[in-house]
Amino acid sequence: MKRIRTRFAPSPTGYMHIGNLRTALYAYLFAKSQGGDFILRIEDTDRARYVADAVDFIERTLAAAKIIPDEGPHHGGAFAPYVQSERMDIYKHYAEELVANGHAYYEETEQGVAIRQKMPTVGETTFYDVLHGNITIANSELEDQVLLKSDGMPTYNFANVVDDHLMEVSHIIRGTEFITSTPKHVLLYEFFGWELPTFIHLAPVMGKAEDGTISKLSKRHGATSFNDLIEAGYLPEAITNYVALLGWSPKNSCQEIFSMDELIDAFSLDGLSKSPAVFDYAKLDWMSGEYFKAMTDTAFAEVADKYLAAFDEPRKIFLASLLKTRVAKLSDISNMIAFLKTPPPFDVDLFTNKRNKVTPQKSAEILQPAIKILEQVDSWTLETLDKKISAFVAESGLKVGSVMWPLRIALSMQKVTPGGTTEILYLLGKETSLERLNAALGRLSA
């Protein structure tokens, strides 16, 4: 049986779009699921659009997504080099072979001599696609395409065919935008007498606008690259997991959370859909949240360190335990804990709570004795604070909510906080807590 070999062949013209990441992921998953090889090849023949650091960025992105090539520019392999601009002599040899066999011809241009493919003018070219079945295009619709430009650079449509054959690629997984070019590729395989690979053209990833309209995923829909999503605070493994389900689903399973090994075990081509997939940020938020919930407090504190750096280690770990079940992405943390770092503006209306029968006047009456009790607390721990507040509630004869509400508002000026009153007291520390409580009491009593 022929060894399964797939490739991801990006052009270094920018950062990695979600659609590109999905192509790489599916090629990787299929190869690994079949015990085969996954190749990274850089198609950099379009020098006008070349971005200097794009190759490094592509490799860093793949590494972060846990998509590890078996062969590539920095991974070695029997078919090196894996950068097209380093394979110029190879393309020249095969282009001249086509000329010699009558399937291509030289063309004079203002810049010099180019080589153009000679297309048949009659008949049809048919190829089979795993998702779309047989696709047929009349040869009369195919223009003679340039294979080798006058500067010696090959075109994409030529170089990728030569490289896929020489690198023994068995399955080509790419977007549907390449379907119209594939007949030209098929003819090249036929002209050389080479065996055709298996083609799988993936439906596009779409985005949904605020007005409900669906169009190809773009910046207007939000973050559209792996790096954008990382910068927004999603975990790399959550992004990879979500992208895997954009056009593929496991057979006979409702599982949605997958490790990379589980994706490899479950992946098969018959799970791919030929219908476009819509990128759903709400679904990504849910999936990302599930990853955070499954983390230990210490692990979450580590990935969220830049947001929690202002706290000492015990409070950092404790805050992580409160936040990890509440956030969809790490960037959510900033707003959630802003009140801990900077006291929000005083708002007397927040002290009114009809459910707990609390008013600004009642709040002042509760805060005054509560502050006196807290001033006497020497050991500012969660356990001690909980005991002191519980004892105060019992002695006051009030409901828990009636006591906790004015304390929470005085400390945070927020109706919703990560953690309750005791937790906020602990996180703020004794000095800051008393400063805020006294400041609120002064405003309420004025």
Short mmCIF file of C-alpha atoms in Angstrom, two decimals:
data_model
loop_
_atom_site.label_atom_id
_atom_site.label_comp_id
_atom_site.label_asym_id
_atom_site.label_seq_id
_atom_site.Cartn_x
_atom_site.Cartn_y
_atom_site.Cartn_z
CA MET A 1 0.00 0.00 0.00
CA LYS A 2 1.29 3.43 -0.96
CA ARG A 3 2.44 5.49 2.04
CA ILE A 4 0.14 8.40 2.89
CA ARG A 5 1.92 11.72 2.52
CA THR A 6 0.25 15.11 2.79
CA ARG A 7 1.59 18.63 2.66
CA PHE A 8 0.83 22.14 3.78
CA ALA A 9 2.27 24.57 1.27
CA PRO A 10 1.64 28.19 2.32
CA SER A 11 2.92 31.28 0.58
CA PRO A 12 4.84 33.55 2.97
CA THR A 13 2.69 36.57 2.12
CA GLY A 14 1.17 37.24 5.54
CA TYR A 15 -0.05 35.68 8.72
CA MET A 16 -2.00 32.47 8.98
CA HIS A 17 -5.73 32.82 8.38
CA ILE A 18 -8.09 30.38 10.12
CA GLY A 19 -8.80 28.72 6.76
CA ASN A 20 -5.08 28.10 6.23
CA LEU A 21 -4.74 26.70 9.73
CA ARG A 22 -7.64 24.33 9.11
CA THR A 23 -6.04 23.11 5.86
CA ALA A 24 -2.78 22.42 7.68
CA LEU A 25 -4.60 20.71 10.54
CA TYR A 26 -6.65 18.39 8.30
CA ALA A 27 -3.59 17.45 6.26
CA TYR A 28 -1.70 16.72 9.48
CA LEU A 29 -4.54 14.75 11.08
CA PHE A 30 -5.10 12.62 7.99
CA ALA A 31 -1.43 11.79 7.59
CA LYS A 32 -0.98 10.95 11.27
CA SER A 33 -4.22 8.93 11.41
CA GLN A 34 -2.86 6.76 8.60
CA GLY A 35 0.65 6.44 9.99
CA GLY A 36 1.94 8.70 7.21
CA ASP A 37 4.01 11.85 6.79
CA PHE A 38 3.10 15.52 6.94
CA ILE A 39 5.26 17.95 4.96
CA LEU A 40 5.68 21.70 5.33
CA ARG A 41 6.70 23.31 2.04
CA ILE A 42 7.10 27.06 1.52
CA GLU A 43 5.84 28.30 -1.85
CA ASP A 44 7.65 31.62 -2.09
CA THR A 45 7.82 32.18 -5.85
CA ASP A 46 5.57 35.26 -5.68
CA ARG A 47 8.38 37.59 -4.63
CA ALA A 48 6.29 40.75 -4.99
CA ARG A 49 4.09 39.64 -2.06
CA TYR A 50 6.84 38.07 0.03
CA VAL A 51 6.84 39.08 3.72
CA ALA A 52 10.24 38.74 5.36
CA ASP A 53 9.23 37.19 8.70
CA ALA A 54 6.25 35.20 7.42
CA VAL A 55 8.06 31.84 7.21
CA ASP A 56 9.16 32.04 10.84
CA PHE A 57 5.66 33.10 11.80
CA ILE A 58 4.12 30.14 9.95
CA GLU A 59 6.45 27.71 11.71
CA ARG A 60 5.78 29.26 15.13
CA THR A 61 2.04 29.11 14.50
CA LEU A 62 2.16 25.44 13.54
CA ALA A 63 4.26 24.68 16.62
CA ALA A 64 1.80 26.52 18.90
CA ALA A 65 -1.08 24.58 17.32
CA LYS A 66 0.84 21.31 17.89
CA ILE A 67 0.94 20.64 14.13
CA ILE A 68 4.45 19.24 13.82
CA PRO A 69 5.86 18.56 10.31
CA ASP A 70 7.81 15.38 9.64
CA GLU A 71 9.66 17.20 6.87
CA GLY A 72 10.18 20.87 6.14
CA PRO A 73 12.64 23.77 5.92
CA HIS A 74 13.86 23.28 9.50
CA HIS A 75 12.88 19.65 9.95
CA GLY A 76 14.96 18.03 7.24
CA GLY A 77 13.77 15.23 4.98
CA ALA A 78 14.74 13.20 1.94
CA PHE A 79 13.23 15.68 -0.53
CA ALA A 80 14.93 18.90 0.56
CA PRO A 81 15.01 21.76 -0.08
CA TYR A 82 11.46 22.51 1.03
CA VAL A 83 11.49 26.16 -0.07
CA GLN A 84 10.56 26.67 -3.72
CA SER A 85 12.94 29.56 -4.37
CA GLU A 86 15.76 27.08 -3.61
CA ARG A 87 14.52 24.61 -6.25
CA MET A 88 14.86 26.75 -9.38
CA ASP A 89 17.02 24.30 -11.36
CA ILE A 90 14.45 21.57 -10.80
CA TYR A 91 11.62 23.60 -12.31
CA LYS A 92 13.75 24.67 -15.25
CA HIS A 93 14.59 21.03 -16.01
CA TYR A 94 10.96 19.91 -16.03
CA ALA A 95 9.71 22.94 -17.95
CA GLU A 96 12.28 22.28 -20.69
CA GLU A 97 11.26 18.62 -20.74
CA LEU A 98 7.69 19.69 -21.51
CA VAL A 99 8.95 21.89 -24.35
CA ALA A 100 10.95 18.97 -25.74
CA ASN A 101 7.85 16.73 -25.62
CA GLY A 102 5.63 19.31 -27.34
CA HIS A 103 3.49 20.13 -24.31
CA ALA A 104 4.95 23.59 -23.74
CA TYR A 105 6.61 26.32 -25.77
CA TYR A 106 8.94 29.28 -25.39
CA GLU A 107 7.42 32.74 -25.49
CA GLU A 108 9.22 36.05 -25.97
CA THR A 109 8.21 38.78 -23.51
CA GLU A 110 9.51 42.28 -22.86
CA GLN A 111 11.37 40.88 -19.87
CA GLY A 112 12.83 37.86 -21.68
CA VAL A 113 11.91 34.28 -22.54
CA ALA A 114 9.12 32.49 -20.66
CA ILE A 115 7.75 28.97 -21.01
CA ARG A 116 4.01 28.46 -21.44
CA GLN A 117 1.97 25.24 -21.20
CA LYS A 118 0.24 24.15 -24.41
CA MET A 119 -3.34 23.23 -23.58
CA PRO A 120 -5.38 20.81 -25.71
CA THR A 121 -8.12 22.65 -27.60
CA VAL A 122 -10.60 19.78 -27.76
CA GLY A 123 -11.96 17.24 -25.33
CA GLU A 124 -12.41 17.42 -21.59
CA THR A 125 -10.33 16.99 -18.46
CA THR A 126 -11.91 15.10 -15.56
CA PHE A 127 -10.61 14.51 -12.09
CA TYR A 128 -12.10 12.95 -8.98
CA ASP A 129 -12.43 14.85 -5.73
CA VAL A 130 -13.17 13.01 -2.48
CA LEU A 131 -15.78 15.58 -1.41
CA HIS A 132 -17.20 16.73 -4.73
CA GLY A 133 -17.01 13.62 -6.91
CA ASN A 134 -16.03 13.79 -10.58
CA ILE A 135 -15.39 17.29 -11.89
CA THR A 136 -15.14 17.88 -15.64
CA ILE A 137 -14.01 21.01 -17.48
CA ALA A 138 -13.84 21.48 -21.24
CA ASN A 139 -10.25 21.90 -22.41
CA SER A 140 -11.33 24.78 -24.63
CA GLU A 141 -11.87 26.80 -21.43
CA LEU A 142 -8.25 26.38 -20.35
CA GLU A 143 -5.80 29.06 -21.40
CA ASP A 144 -2.17 28.29 -22.09
CA GLN A 145 -0.67 29.07 -18.69
CA VAL A 146 2.82 30.34 -17.93
CA LEU A 147 4.97 27.66 -16.31
CA LEU A 148 8.27 29.48 -16.03
CA LYS A 149 8.47 33.26 -16.01
CA SER A 150 11.18 35.16 -17.84
CA ASP A 151 13.10 35.66 -14.59
CA GLY A 152 13.27 31.88 -14.13
CA MET A 153 10.66 31.83 -11.36
CA PRO A 154 7.99 29.12 -11.74
CA THR A 155 4.32 29.90 -11.34
CA TYR A 156 2.33 28.30 -8.53
CA ASN A 157 0.40 26.08 -10.94
CA PHE A 158 3.63 24.53 -12.21
CA ALA A 159 5.86 24.39 -9.14
CA ASN A 160 3.28 22.79 -6.89
CA VAL A 161 2.70 19.94 -9.37
CA VAL A 162 6.41 19.23 -9.76
CA ASP A 163 7.01 19.36 -6.01
CA ASP A 164 3.97 17.26 -5.10
CA HIS A 165 5.16 14.54 -7.47
CA LEU A 166 8.82 14.63 -6.45
CA MET A 167 7.92 14.71 -2.75
CA GLU A 168 5.60 11.73 -3.28
CA VAL A 169 2.52 13.54 -1.96
CA SER A 170 -0.38 11.10 -2.05
CA HIS A 171 -3.24 13.36 -0.96
CA ILE A 172 -3.65 17.06 -1.70
CA ILE A 173 -5.89 18.84 0.80
CA ARG A 174 -6.63 22.48 -0.04
CA GLY A 175 -9.47 24.98 -0.48
CA THR A 176 -12.19 24.93 -3.13
CA GLU A 177 -10.67 28.04 -4.71
CA PHE A 178 -8.14 25.70 -6.33
CA ILE A 179 -10.75 23.53 -8.08
CA THR A 180 -10.69 25.63 -11.25
CA SER A 181 -6.89 25.32 -11.44
CA THR A 182 -6.85 21.57 -10.88
CA PRO A 183 -7.56 20.57 -14.53
CA LYS A 184 -4.36 22.39 -15.51
CA HIS A 185 -2.52 20.44 -12.83
CA VAL A 186 -4.08 17.17 -14.00
CA LEU A 187 -2.90 17.80 -17.56
CA LEU A 188 0.64 18.37 -16.30
CA TYR A 189 0.55 15.04 -14.49
CA GLU A 190 -0.65 13.42 -17.70
CA PHE A 191 1.98 15.15 -19.86
CA PHE A 192 4.73 13.86 -17.55
CA GLY A 193 3.17 10.41 -17.25
CA TRP A 194 2.92 10.76 -13.46
CA GLU A 195 0.35 9.14 -11.19
CA LEU A 196 -2.36 11.51 -9.97
CA PRO A 197 -2.63 12.19 -6.25
CA THR A 198 -5.99 12.14 -4.46
CA PHE A 199 -7.66 15.56 -4.33
CA ILE A 200 -9.70 16.88 -1.39
CA HIS A 201 -10.95 20.45 -1.85
CA LEU A 202 -12.31 21.89 1.40
CA ALA A 203 -15.35 24.16 1.54
CA PRO A 204 -14.54 27.69 2.78
CA VAL A 205 -14.84 28.97 6.33
CA MET A 206 -17.54 31.63 6.51
CA GLY A 207 -18.26 34.42 8.94
CA LYS A 208 -21.59 35.76 10.19
CA ALA A 209 -22.09 39.52 10.31
CA GLU A 210 -24.19 41.31 12.93
CA ASP A 211 -27.05 41.60 10.45
CA GLY A 212 -27.03 37.83 9.97
CA THR A 213 -25.50 37.78 6.51
CA ILE A 214 -23.00 35.03 5.76
CA SER A 215 -19.83 35.69 3.77
CA LYS A 216 -16.27 34.39 3.60
CA LEU A 217 -14.54 34.92 6.96
CA SER A 218 -12.74 38.26 7.04
CA LYS A 219 -11.55 40.93 9.46
CA ARG A 220 -15.02 42.48 9.61
CA HIS A 221 -16.21 39.39 11.47
CA GLY A 222 -13.54 39.73 14.19
CA ALA A 223 -10.27 37.92 14.81
CA THR A 224 -9.51 35.78 11.73
CA SER A 225 -5.99 34.49 12.29
CA PHE A 226 -4.55 32.07 14.81
CA ASN A 227 -2.38 34.85 16.19
CA ASP A 228 -5.35 37.23 16.53
CA LEU A 229 -7.17 34.61 18.59
CA ILE A 230 -4.11 33.97 20.77
CA GLU A 231 -3.79 37.73 21.34
CA ALA A 232 -7.47 37.80 22.35
CA GLY A 233 -6.67 35.26 25.05
CA TYR A 234 -7.83 31.91 23.70
CA LEU A 235 -5.71 28.85 24.47
CA PRO A 236 -3.89 27.42 21.42
CA GLU A 237 -5.24 23.93 22.08
CA ALA A 238 -8.81 25.26 22.32
CA ILE A 239 -8.43 27.07 18.99
CA THR A 240 -7.03 23.94 17.33
CA ASN A 241 -9.86 21.84 18.77
CA TYR A 242 -12.48 24.29 17.52
CA VAL A 243 -10.94 24.67 14.06
CA ALA A 244 -10.91 20.87 13.68
CA LEU A 245 -14.72 20.91 13.93
CA LEU A 246 -15.14 23.59 11.24
CA GLY A 247 -16.12 21.21 8.46
CA TRP A 248 -15.38 17.85 10.08
CA SER A 249 -17.20 15.75 12.63
CA PRO A 250 -16.32 12.41 14.19
CA LYS A 251 -18.38 9.45 13.04
CA ASN A 252 -20.79 7.91 15.54
CA SER A 253 -19.79 10.32 18.30
CA CYS A 254 -21.04 13.55 19.83
CA GLN A 255 -17.66 14.33 21.38
CA GLU A 256 -16.55 17.94 21.01
CA ILE A 257 -13.53 18.32 23.29
CA PHE A 258 -10.49 16.55 21.82
CA SER A 259 -6.81 16.37 22.61
CA MET A 260 -4.55 16.25 19.56
CA ASP A 261 -4.06 12.50 20.00
CA GLU A 262 -7.82 12.03 20.17
CA LEU A 263 -8.28 14.07 16.99
CA ILE A 264 -5.74 11.88 15.22
CA ASP A 265 -7.49 8.72 16.36
CA ALA A 266 -10.94 9.98 15.33
CA PHE A 267 -10.08 11.72 12.04
CA SER A 268 -11.20 10.31 8.71
CA LEU A 269 -11.93 11.86 5.33
CA ASP A 270 -15.52 10.64 5.36
CA GLY A 271 -16.16 12.94 8.31
CA LEU A 272 -15.50 16.02 6.15
CA SER A 273 -18.40 18.15 4.95
CA LYS A 274 -18.60 19.69 1.50
CA SER A 275 -20.77 22.51 2.87
CA PRO A 276 -19.19 25.77 4.09
CA ALA A 277 -18.60 26.03 7.84
CA VAL A 278 -19.53 29.17 9.77
CA PHE A 279 -17.04 30.42 12.35
CA ASP A 280 -19.07 30.84 15.54
CA TYR A 281 -17.30 32.94 18.16
CA ALA A 282 -19.89 31.98 20.79
CA LYS A 283 -19.08 28.30 20.25
CA LEU A 284 -15.35 29.05 20.47
CA ASP A 285 -16.00 30.92 23.72
CA TRP A 286 -17.81 27.89 25.12
CA MET A 287 -15.07 25.50 24.08
CA SER A 288 -12.33 27.77 25.42
CA GLY A 289 -14.20 28.03 28.71
CA GLU A 290 -14.31 24.25 28.97
CA TYR A 291 -10.53 24.13 28.60
CA PHE A 292 -10.09 26.72 31.36
CA LYS A 293 -12.44 24.85 33.70
CA ALA A 294 -10.42 21.66 33.25
CA MET A 295 -7.16 23.36 34.26
CA THR A 296 -5.70 23.31 37.75
CA ASP A 297 -5.69 26.62 39.60
CA THR A 298 -1.91 26.78 39.29
CA ALA A 299 -1.96 26.09 35.54
CA PHE A 300 -4.59 28.77 34.97
CA ALA A 301 -2.59 31.25 37.05
CA GLU A 302 0.42 30.55 34.83
CA VAL A 303 -1.37 31.20 31.51
CA ALA A 304 -3.09 34.25 33.00
CA ASP A 305 0.05 35.58 34.67
CA LYS A 306 0.22 38.90 32.82
CA TYR A 307 -3.26 39.75 34.12
CA LEU A 308 -2.59 38.56 37.68
CA ALA A 309 0.98 39.77 38.13
CA ALA A 310 -0.06 42.47 40.65
CA PHE A 311 -1.05 39.85 43.24
CA ASP A 312 1.15 37.80 45.53
CA GLU A 313 1.34 34.06 44.84
CA PRO A 314 -1.37 32.86 47.28
CA ARG A 315 -3.84 35.48 46.09
CA LYS A 316 -2.91 34.84 42.47
CA ILE A 317 -3.72 31.13 42.83
CA PHE A 318 -6.93 31.89 44.71
CA LEU A 319 -8.03 34.43 42.11
CA ALA A 320 -7.29 31.87 39.41
CA SER A 321 -9.72 29.47 41.13
CA LEU A 322 -12.45 32.12 40.93
CA LEU A 323 -11.77 33.20 37.36
CA LYS A 324 -11.15 29.94 35.51
CA THR A 325 -14.84 28.98 35.58
CA ARG A 326 -15.97 32.44 34.47
CA VAL A 327 -13.84 33.39 31.48
CA ALA A 328 -14.02 32.42 27.81
CA LYS A 329 -10.73 34.09 26.95
CA LEU A 330 -7.93 35.50 29.04
CA SER A 331 -8.58 39.05 27.91
CA ASP A 332 -11.91 38.87 29.79
CA ILE A 333 -9.91 38.99 33.03
CA SER A 334 -8.94 42.65 32.74
CA ASN A 335 -12.50 43.95 33.12
CA MET A 336 -13.43 41.32 35.71
CA ILE A 337 -10.69 42.31 38.14
CA ALA A 338 -10.23 45.99 37.29
CA PHE A 339 -12.04 46.94 40.51
CA LEU A 340 -9.41 45.11 42.56
CA LYS A 341 -6.66 47.31 41.19
CA THR A 342 -8.43 50.67 40.96
CA PRO A 343 -11.53 51.62 42.99
CA PRO A 344 -14.40 52.44 40.60
CA PRO A 345 -16.28 55.75 40.96
CA PHE A 346 -18.71 55.94 43.88
CA ASP A 347 -22.33 55.29 42.89
CA VAL A 348 -24.90 55.67 45.68
CA ASP A 349 -27.63 54.04 43.60
CA LEU A 350 -25.82 50.71 43.67
CA PHE A 351 -26.50 50.41 47.41
CA THR A 352 -30.24 50.07 46.78
CA ASN A 353 -31.31 46.44 46.55
CA LYS A 354 -35.06 45.82 46.82
CA ARG A 355 -34.69 42.05 47.03
CA ASN A 356 -32.54 42.31 50.15
CA LYS A 357 -34.41 45.37 51.43
CA VAL A 358 -31.25 47.46 51.43
CA THR A 359 -31.11 51.24 50.94
CA PRO A 360 -28.18 53.68 51.10
CA GLN A 361 -29.23 54.61 54.67
CA LYS A 362 -29.52 50.97 55.71
CA SER A 363 -26.14 50.30 54.09
CA ALA A 364 -24.49 52.94 56.27
CA GLU A 365 -26.06 51.37 59.38
CA ILE A 366 -24.58 47.98 58.41
CA LEU A 367 -21.16 49.21 57.33
CA GLN A 368 -20.37 51.04 60.58
CA PRO A 369 -20.35 48.01 62.93
CA ALA A 370 -18.93 45.74 60.20
CA ILE A 371 -15.91 48.01 59.84
CA LYS A 372 -15.27 47.93 63.60
CA ILE A 373 -15.26 44.14 63.56
CA LEU A 374 -12.94 43.96 60.57
CA GLU A 375 -10.53 46.43 62.13
CA GLN A 376 -9.96 43.89 64.92
CA VAL A 377 -9.09 41.05 62.55
CA ASP A 378 -5.37 40.22 62.85
CA SER A 379 -5.17 37.16 60.64
CA TRP A 380 -6.56 38.34 57.27
CA THR A 381 -7.30 34.88 55.88
CA LEU A 382 -10.35 33.52 54.11
CA GLU A 383 -11.17 31.27 57.06
CA THR A 384 -10.93 34.04 59.64
CA LEU A 385 -12.85 36.54 57.55
CA ASP A 386 -15.60 34.03 56.87
CA LYS A 387 -15.99 33.32 60.58
CA LYS A 388 -16.06 37.03 61.52
CA ILE A 389 -18.60 37.95 58.82
CA SER A 390 -20.80 34.94 59.63
CA ALA A 391 -20.77 35.84 63.33
CA PHE A 392 -21.67 39.46 62.49
CA VAL A 393 -24.61 38.32 60.32
CA ALA A 394 -25.88 36.06 63.12
CA GLU A 395 -25.61 38.83 65.76
CA SER A 396 -27.28 41.43 63.53
CA GLY A 397 -30.42 39.34 63.03
CA LEU A 398 -30.37 40.35 59.37
CA LYS A 399 -30.43 38.11 56.32
CA VAL A 400 -27.08 37.21 54.80
CA GLY A 401 -27.87 39.11 51.60
CA SER A 402 -28.78 42.27 53.51
CA VAL A 403 -25.31 42.35 55.08
CA MET A 404 -23.28 41.15 52.14
CA TRP A 405 -24.77 43.55 49.61
CA PRO A 406 -23.56 46.86 51.10
CA LEU A 407 -20.17 45.32 51.90
CA ARG A 408 -19.73 44.03 48.34
CA ILE A 409 -20.79 47.34 46.78
CA ALA A 410 -18.60 49.41 49.11
CA LEU A 411 -15.61 47.24 48.21
CA SER A 412 -16.16 46.90 44.46
CA MET A 413 -18.89 49.27 43.24
CA GLN A 414 -20.07 46.34 41.11
CA LYS A 415 -23.20 44.20 41.27
CA VAL A 416 -21.36 41.18 39.91
CA THR A 417 -17.87 40.15 40.99
CA PRO A 418 -15.70 37.02 40.77
CA GLY A 419 -16.22 35.72 44.28
CA GLY A 420 -18.31 37.05 47.13
CA THR A 421 -17.69 39.59 49.86
CA THR A 422 -15.30 37.45 51.89
CA GLU A 423 -13.24 36.65 48.81
CA ILE A 424 -13.02 40.33 47.85
CA LEU A 425 -11.91 41.28 51.35
CA TYR A 426 -9.15 38.66 51.18
CA LEU A 427 -7.99 39.70 47.72
CA LEU A 428 -7.89 43.42 48.54
CA GLY A 429 -6.10 42.89 51.84
CA LYS A 430 -6.89 44.54 55.16
CA GLU A 431 -5.58 48.04 54.48
CA THR A 432 -7.27 48.52 51.11
CA SER A 433 -10.49 46.88 52.27
CA LEU A 434 -10.83 49.21 55.25
CA GLU A 435 -9.95 52.23 53.14
CA ARG A 436 -12.75 51.44 50.69
CA LEU A 437 -15.29 50.59 53.39
CA ASN A 438 -14.59 53.79 55.31
CA ALA A 439 -14.67 55.89 52.15
CA ALA A 440 -18.07 54.45 51.22
CA LEU A 441 -19.41 54.97 54.76
CA GLY A 442 -18.26 58.58 54.66
CA ARG A 443 -20.07 59.21 51.35
CA LEU A 444 -23.24 57.48 52.57
CA SER A 445 -23.24 59.41 55.84
CA ALA A 446 -22.58 62.81 54.29
#
